[in-house]
Amino acid sequence: DSNGDEFLLSKIENKNILLLYGGLSCIGKYGRKKLHNFYQTVNKNELEIVVFEPCDDLNQLKLSKSKYQSDYIFISDFKGEKSPMKIIYNAQALPTAFLINKEGILKIRREGLSDQFLNELKQNQ
């Protein structure tokens, strides 16, 4: 993670996880504001946002977290564009969003962060 600690999704217990594969730069200022506003309206005991940034090293990950100044958890495998995450999760578009339920089951996969998708997430809490 952006603190340099090993991170496992399984460590987030009893919460739904919105996992974003990159894309905070792609959604622009308006999209980031929309995501921020969404996160302010959800119960933090029910949902955690985790952003996977395809970075090459910890310094790049720290810069991303600093640049976007958010409460999200920033993670990377430090393999940049060669990350197996792209293949395993078919995350070719930025962002690709995944909703993982409290039991660790992938429930929703979407490309992008539309208003409709964020509304779906609110309803699934």
Short mmCIF file of N, CA and C in Angstrom, two decimals:
data_model
loop_
_atom_site.label_atom_id
_atom_site.label_comp_id
_atom_site.label_asym_id
_atom_site.label_seq_id
_atom_site.Cartn_x
_atom_site.Cartn_y
_atom_site.Cartn_z
N ASP A 1 0.83 -1.18 0.00
CA ASP A 1 0.00 0.00 0.00
C ASP A 1 0.87 1.25 0.00
N SER A 2 0.23 2.40 0.01
CA SER A 2 1.00 3.65 -0.09
C SER A 2 1.84 3.93 1.15
N ASN A 3 1.67 3.14 2.21
CA ASN A 3 2.52 3.27 3.39
C ASN A 3 3.72 2.32 3.32
N GLY A 4 3.76 1.50 2.28
CA GLY A 4 4.85 0.54 2.13
C GLY A 4 4.57 -0.79 2.80
N ASP A 5 3.35 -0.96 3.30
CA ASP A 5 2.98 -2.20 3.97
C ASP A 5 2.35 -3.18 2.99
N GLU A 6 2.53 -4.48 3.25
CA GLU A 6 1.87 -5.49 2.44
C GLU A 6 0.36 -5.34 2.62
N PHE A 7 -0.38 -5.49 1.53
CA PHE A 7 -1.83 -5.32 1.58
C PHE A 7 -2.51 -6.54 0.98
N LEU A 8 -3.53 -7.01 1.67
CA LEU A 8 -4.38 -8.09 1.17
C LEU A 8 -5.83 -7.64 1.29
N LEU A 9 -6.59 -7.80 0.22
CA LEU A 9 -8.02 -7.45 0.27
C LEU A 9 -8.72 -8.20 1.39
N SER A 10 -8.28 -9.41 1.65
CA SER A 10 -8.92 -10.23 2.68
C SER A 10 -8.78 -9.64 4.08
N LYS A 11 -7.88 -8.68 4.27
CA LYS A 11 -7.74 -8.02 5.56
C LYS A 11 -8.90 -7.05 5.83
N ILE A 12 -9.61 -6.67 4.79
CA ILE A 12 -10.78 -5.81 4.97
C ILE A 12 -11.96 -6.73 5.26
N GLU A 13 -12.33 -6.78 6.51
CA GLU A 13 -13.38 -7.71 6.93
C GLU A 13 -14.70 -6.99 7.16
N ASN A 14 -15.79 -7.68 6.84
CA ASN A 14 -17.15 -7.20 7.09
C ASN A 14 -17.47 -5.88 6.39
N LYS A 15 -16.86 -5.67 5.24
CA LYS A 15 -17.15 -4.50 4.43
C LYS A 15 -17.22 -4.91 2.96
N ASN A 16 -18.05 -4.21 2.23
CA ASN A 16 -17.98 -4.31 0.77
C ASN A 16 -16.77 -3.50 0.33
N ILE A 17 -16.19 -3.89 -0.79
CA ILE A 17 -15.01 -3.19 -1.30
C ILE A 17 -15.30 -2.73 -2.72
N LEU A 18 -15.12 -1.45 -2.96
CA LEU A 18 -15.13 -0.93 -4.32
C LEU A 18 -13.67 -0.85 -4.74
N LEU A 19 -13.25 -1.77 -5.59
CA LEU A 19 -11.87 -1.81 -6.07
C LEU A 19 -11.83 -1.14 -7.43
N LEU A 20 -11.02 -0.10 -7.53
CA LEU A 20 -10.86 0.62 -8.79
C LEU A 20 -9.49 0.29 -9.37
N TYR A 21 -9.48 -0.19 -10.59
CA TYR A 21 -8.21 -0.39 -11.28
C TYR A 21 -7.89 0.93 -11.97
N GLY A 22 -7.01 1.70 -11.33
CA GLY A 22 -6.56 2.97 -11.89
C GLY A 22 -7.68 3.90 -12.29
N GLY A 23 -7.35 4.84 -13.14
CA GLY A 23 -8.35 5.67 -13.76
C GLY A 23 -8.72 6.96 -13.07
N LEU A 24 -8.13 7.27 -11.91
CA LEU A 24 -8.51 8.53 -11.27
C LEU A 24 -8.13 9.71 -12.15
N SER A 25 -7.06 9.60 -12.89
CA SER A 25 -6.71 10.70 -13.80
C SER A 25 -7.65 10.71 -15.00
N CYS A 26 -8.10 9.54 -15.44
CA CYS A 26 -8.98 9.44 -16.62
C CYS A 26 -10.37 10.01 -16.37
N ILE A 27 -10.87 9.92 -15.14
CA ILE A 27 -12.22 10.40 -14.88
C ILE A 27 -12.26 11.91 -14.68
N GLY A 28 -11.11 12.53 -14.60
CA GLY A 28 -11.03 13.98 -14.52
C GLY A 28 -11.49 14.52 -13.17
N LYS A 29 -11.37 15.82 -13.04
CA LYS A 29 -11.72 16.50 -11.79
C LYS A 29 -13.19 16.28 -11.43
N TYR A 30 -14.07 16.37 -12.44
CA TYR A 30 -15.50 16.18 -12.21
C TYR A 30 -15.79 14.77 -11.69
N GLY A 31 -15.21 13.77 -12.31
CA GLY A 31 -15.41 12.38 -11.89
C GLY A 31 -14.86 12.12 -10.51
N ARG A 32 -13.69 12.69 -10.20
CA ARG A 32 -13.11 12.51 -8.87
C ARG A 32 -13.99 13.17 -7.80
N LYS A 33 -14.55 14.32 -8.13
CA LYS A 33 -15.45 15.01 -7.20
C LYS A 33 -16.71 14.17 -6.97
N LYS A 34 -17.24 13.59 -8.06
CA LYS A 34 -18.42 12.73 -7.97
C LYS A 34 -18.13 11.52 -7.07
N LEU A 35 -16.96 10.90 -7.25
CA LEU A 35 -16.57 9.75 -6.44
C LEU A 35 -16.41 10.18 -4.97
N HIS A 36 -15.78 11.30 -4.76
CA HIS A 36 -15.60 11.82 -3.40
C HIS A 36 -16.96 12.05 -2.73
N ASN A 37 -17.86 12.69 -3.46
CA ASN A 37 -19.20 12.96 -2.90
C ASN A 37 -19.93 11.67 -2.59
N PHE A 38 -19.81 10.70 -3.48
CA PHE A 38 -20.41 9.38 -3.25
C PHE A 38 -19.87 8.78 -1.96
N TYR A 39 -18.56 8.82 -1.78
CA TYR A 39 -17.92 8.20 -0.62
C TYR A 39 -18.33 8.90 0.68
N GLN A 40 -18.64 10.19 0.58
CA GLN A 40 -19.09 10.92 1.76
C GLN A 40 -20.49 10.50 2.20
N THR A 41 -21.27 9.93 1.28
CA THR A 41 -22.66 9.56 1.59
C THR A 41 -22.82 8.11 2.04
N VAL A 42 -21.76 7.32 1.93
CA VAL A 42 -21.89 5.91 2.31
C VAL A 42 -21.38 5.68 3.72
N ASN A 43 -21.83 4.60 4.31
CA ASN A 43 -21.39 4.20 5.63
C ASN A 43 -19.99 3.58 5.50
N LYS A 44 -18.99 4.21 6.10
CA LYS A 44 -17.61 3.73 6.00
C LYS A 44 -17.42 2.37 6.69
N ASN A 45 -18.38 2.00 7.55
CA ASN A 45 -18.33 0.67 8.16
C ASN A 45 -18.85 -0.40 7.21
N GLU A 46 -19.44 0.03 6.09
CA GLU A 46 -20.03 -0.89 5.12
C GLU A 46 -19.24 -0.98 3.82
N LEU A 47 -18.50 0.08 3.48
CA LEU A 47 -17.82 0.13 2.17
C LEU A 47 -16.45 0.77 2.30
N GLU A 48 -15.48 0.15 1.66
CA GLU A 48 -14.13 0.69 1.58
C GLU A 48 -13.78 0.86 0.11
N ILE A 49 -13.14 1.96 -0.24
CA ILE A 49 -12.67 2.16 -1.61
C ILE A 49 -11.17 1.89 -1.64
N VAL A 50 -10.78 1.00 -2.55
CA VAL A 50 -9.38 0.64 -2.74
C VAL A 50 -9.03 0.96 -4.19
N VAL A 51 -7.96 1.72 -4.38
CA VAL A 51 -7.53 2.11 -5.72
C VAL A 51 -6.23 1.38 -6.04
N PHE A 52 -6.28 0.54 -7.07
CA PHE A 52 -5.08 -0.14 -7.55
C PHE A 52 -4.47 0.75 -8.64
N GLU A 53 -3.29 1.27 -8.37
CA GLU A 53 -2.58 2.10 -9.34
C GLU A 53 -1.48 1.27 -9.99
N PRO A 54 -1.46 1.18 -11.31
CA PRO A 54 -0.39 0.43 -11.97
C PRO A 54 0.92 1.21 -11.96
N CYS A 55 1.58 1.23 -10.81
CA CYS A 55 2.82 1.99 -10.61
C CYS A 55 4.03 1.07 -10.72
N ASP A 56 5.18 1.70 -10.89
CA ASP A 56 6.43 0.95 -10.95
C ASP A 56 7.12 0.85 -9.59
N ASP A 57 6.82 1.80 -8.69
CA ASP A 57 7.49 1.77 -7.39
C ASP A 57 6.65 2.52 -6.34
N LEU A 58 7.09 2.41 -5.09
CA LEU A 58 6.37 2.99 -3.97
C LEU A 58 6.29 4.52 -4.08
N ASN A 59 7.33 5.15 -4.57
CA ASN A 59 7.30 6.62 -4.70
C ASN A 59 6.19 7.07 -5.64
N GLN A 60 6.00 6.37 -6.76
CA GLN A 60 4.90 6.70 -7.68
C GLN A 60 3.55 6.54 -6.99
N LEU A 61 3.40 5.48 -6.20
CA LEU A 61 2.14 5.24 -5.49
C LEU A 61 1.88 6.35 -4.47
N LYS A 62 2.91 6.73 -3.75
CA LYS A 62 2.77 7.82 -2.77
C LYS A 62 2.38 9.12 -3.47
N LEU A 63 2.98 9.37 -4.64
CA LEU A 63 2.63 10.58 -5.40
C LEU A 63 1.17 10.56 -5.83
N SER A 64 0.69 9.40 -6.26
CA SER A 64 -0.73 9.28 -6.65
C SER A 64 -1.63 9.58 -5.48
N LYS A 65 -1.36 8.98 -4.34
CA LYS A 65 -2.19 9.22 -3.16
C LYS A 65 -2.17 10.70 -2.79
N SER A 66 -1.00 11.29 -2.82
CA SER A 66 -0.86 12.71 -2.48
C SER A 66 -1.60 13.59 -3.50
N LYS A 67 -1.48 13.26 -4.76
CA LYS A 67 -2.10 14.04 -5.83
C LYS A 67 -3.62 14.07 -5.69
N TYR A 68 -4.22 12.94 -5.34
CA TYR A 68 -5.68 12.85 -5.29
C TYR A 68 -6.26 13.10 -3.91
N GLN A 69 -5.42 13.24 -2.90
CA GLN A 69 -5.84 13.61 -1.55
C GLN A 69 -7.20 13.03 -1.16
N SER A 70 -7.23 11.74 -0.97
CA SER A 70 -8.47 11.08 -0.63
C SER A 70 -8.26 10.12 0.54
N ASP A 71 -9.36 9.61 1.04
CA ASP A 71 -9.31 8.65 2.14
C ASP A 71 -9.24 7.21 1.63
N TYR A 72 -9.14 7.03 0.32
CA TYR A 72 -9.11 5.69 -0.24
C TYR A 72 -7.78 5.02 0.10
N ILE A 73 -7.80 3.71 0.05
CA ILE A 73 -6.56 2.93 0.21
C ILE A 73 -5.94 2.80 -1.18
N PHE A 74 -4.69 3.18 -1.33
CA PHE A 74 -3.97 3.07 -2.60
C PHE A 74 -3.01 1.89 -2.51
N ILE A 75 -3.10 1.03 -3.53
CA ILE A 75 -2.25 -0.17 -3.56
C ILE A 75 -1.66 -0.34 -4.96
N SER A 76 -0.62 -1.16 -5.03
CA SER A 76 -0.02 -1.53 -6.32
C SER A 76 0.82 -2.78 -6.12
N ASP A 77 1.08 -3.47 -7.21
CA ASP A 77 2.02 -4.59 -7.16
C ASP A 77 3.38 -4.15 -7.72
N PHE A 78 3.49 -2.88 -8.09
CA PHE A 78 4.72 -2.26 -8.59
C PHE A 78 5.26 -2.94 -9.84
N LYS A 79 4.33 -3.42 -10.68
CA LYS A 79 4.71 -4.02 -11.95
C LYS A 79 4.25 -3.15 -13.12
N GLY A 80 3.79 -1.95 -12.80
CA GLY A 80 3.39 -1.00 -13.84
C GLY A 80 2.36 -1.56 -14.80
N GLU A 81 2.57 -1.29 -16.05
CA GLU A 81 1.65 -1.76 -17.10
C GLU A 81 1.75 -3.26 -17.35
N LYS A 82 2.73 -3.91 -16.73
CA LYS A 82 2.89 -5.36 -16.89
C LYS A 82 2.22 -6.13 -15.76
N SER A 83 1.40 -5.45 -14.99
CA SER A 83 0.74 -6.10 -13.86
C SER A 83 -0.19 -7.20 -14.33
N PRO A 84 -0.13 -8.37 -13.68
CA PRO A 84 -1.06 -9.45 -14.03
C PRO A 84 -2.51 -9.11 -13.67
N MET A 85 -2.70 -8.07 -12.87
CA MET A 85 -4.07 -7.64 -12.51
C MET A 85 -4.89 -7.35 -13.76
N LYS A 86 -4.26 -6.77 -14.77
CA LYS A 86 -4.96 -6.45 -16.01
C LYS A 86 -5.55 -7.69 -16.66
N ILE A 87 -4.80 -8.77 -16.62
CA ILE A 87 -5.24 -10.02 -17.24
C ILE A 87 -6.22 -10.77 -16.35
N ILE A 88 -5.85 -10.93 -15.08
CA ILE A 88 -6.68 -11.70 -14.15
C ILE A 88 -8.09 -11.12 -14.04
N TYR A 89 -8.18 -9.79 -13.95
CA TYR A 89 -9.48 -9.14 -13.76
C TYR A 89 -10.03 -8.51 -15.04
N ASN A 90 -9.35 -8.74 -16.17
CA ASN A 90 -9.77 -8.14 -17.43
C ASN A 90 -9.97 -6.64 -17.28
N ALA A 91 -8.98 -5.99 -16.69
CA ALA A 91 -9.05 -4.56 -16.41
C ALA A 91 -8.28 -3.80 -17.48
N GLN A 92 -8.87 -3.68 -18.64
CA GLN A 92 -8.19 -3.01 -19.75
C GLN A 92 -8.53 -1.53 -19.80
N ALA A 93 -9.75 -1.17 -19.41
CA ALA A 93 -10.17 0.24 -19.42
C ALA A 93 -9.88 0.87 -18.06
N LEU A 94 -9.63 2.16 -18.07
CA LEU A 94 -9.38 2.89 -16.83
C LEU A 94 -10.49 3.91 -16.59
N PRO A 95 -11.13 3.91 -15.46
CA PRO A 95 -11.02 2.88 -14.45
C PRO A 95 -11.91 1.68 -14.77
N THR A 96 -11.53 0.55 -14.25
CA THR A 96 -12.42 -0.60 -14.20
C THR A 96 -12.77 -0.75 -12.73
N ALA A 97 -14.06 -0.85 -12.44
CA ALA A 97 -14.54 -0.88 -11.06
C ALA A 97 -15.11 -2.26 -10.73
N PHE A 98 -14.80 -2.72 -9.54
CA PHE A 98 -15.26 -4.02 -9.07
C PHE A 98 -15.90 -3.85 -7.71
N LEU A 99 -17.07 -4.41 -7.53
CA LEU A 99 -17.68 -4.44 -6.21
C LEU A 99 -17.51 -5.86 -5.67
N ILE A 100 -16.79 -5.95 -4.57
CA ILE A 100 -16.56 -7.23 -3.90
C ILE A 100 -17.36 -7.19 -2.61
N ASN A 101 -18.23 -8.18 -2.41
CA ASN A 101 -19.09 -8.14 -1.23
C ASN A 101 -18.33 -8.57 0.03
N LYS A 102 -19.02 -8.52 1.15
CA LYS A 102 -18.42 -8.82 2.46
C LYS A 102 -17.87 -10.23 2.56
N GLU A 103 -18.39 -11.11 1.72
CA GLU A 103 -17.91 -12.50 1.71
C GLU A 103 -16.73 -12.69 0.75
N GLY A 104 -16.29 -11.63 0.11
CA GLY A 104 -15.16 -11.71 -0.80
C GLY A 104 -15.52 -12.15 -2.20
N ILE A 105 -16.80 -12.07 -2.55
CA ILE A 105 -17.27 -12.50 -3.87
C ILE A 105 -17.44 -11.29 -4.77
N LEU A 106 -16.86 -11.38 -5.96
CA LEU A 106 -17.00 -10.31 -6.95
C LEU A 106 -18.45 -10.30 -7.44
N LYS A 107 -19.14 -9.19 -7.20
CA LYS A 107 -20.56 -9.10 -7.54
C LYS A 107 -20.82 -8.26 -8.79
N ILE A 108 -20.03 -7.21 -8.97
CA ILE A 108 -20.25 -6.30 -10.10
C ILE A 108 -18.90 -5.91 -10.69
N ARG A 109 -18.83 -5.87 -12.01
CA ARG A 109 -17.65 -5.35 -12.72
C ARG A 109 -18.14 -4.35 -13.74
N ARG A 110 -17.59 -3.16 -13.74
CA ARG A 110 -17.98 -2.13 -14.69
C ARG A 110 -16.75 -1.38 -15.18
N GLU A 111 -16.83 -0.93 -16.40
CA GLU A 111 -15.81 -0.03 -16.92
C GLU A 111 -16.33 1.38 -16.73
N GLY A 112 -15.54 2.21 -16.08
CA GLY A 112 -15.94 3.58 -15.81
C GLY A 112 -16.71 3.72 -14.51
N LEU A 113 -17.05 4.97 -14.18
CA LEU A 113 -17.78 5.27 -12.95
C LEU A 113 -18.97 6.17 -13.28
N SER A 114 -19.99 5.60 -13.85
CA SER A 114 -21.17 6.39 -14.21
C SER A 114 -22.01 6.69 -12.98
N ASP A 115 -22.88 7.68 -13.10
CA ASP A 115 -23.82 7.99 -12.02
C ASP A 115 -24.68 6.77 -11.72
N GLN A 116 -25.10 6.07 -12.77
CA GLN A 116 -25.94 4.89 -12.61
C GLN A 116 -25.22 3.83 -11.77
N PHE A 117 -23.95 3.61 -12.06
CA PHE A 117 -23.18 2.62 -11.31
C PHE A 117 -23.06 3.02 -9.84
N LEU A 118 -22.75 4.28 -9.57
CA LEU A 118 -22.62 4.73 -8.19
C LEU A 118 -23.96 4.61 -7.46
N ASN A 119 -25.06 4.86 -8.15
CA ASN A 119 -26.38 4.68 -7.53
C ASN A 119 -26.64 3.20 -7.23
N GLU A 120 -26.21 2.31 -8.12
CA GLU A 120 -26.34 0.87 -7.87
C GLU A 120 -25.58 0.48 -6.61
N LEU A 121 -24.40 1.05 -6.44
CA LEU A 121 -23.59 0.74 -5.26
C LEU A 121 -24.29 1.17 -3.99
N LYS A 122 -24.90 2.34 -4.01
CA LYS A 122 -25.62 2.83 -2.83
C LYS A 122 -26.75 1.88 -2.48
N GLN A 123 -27.44 1.38 -3.50
CA GLN A 123 -28.57 0.48 -3.28
C GLN A 123 -28.13 -0.88 -2.77
N ASN A 124 -26.90 -1.28 -3.07
CA ASN A 124 -26.40 -2.59 -2.64
C ASN A 124 -25.81 -2.58 -1.24
N GLN A 125 -25.88 -1.48 -0.55
CA GLN A 125 -25.31 -1.42 0.81
C GLN A 125 -26.27 -1.99 1.81
#
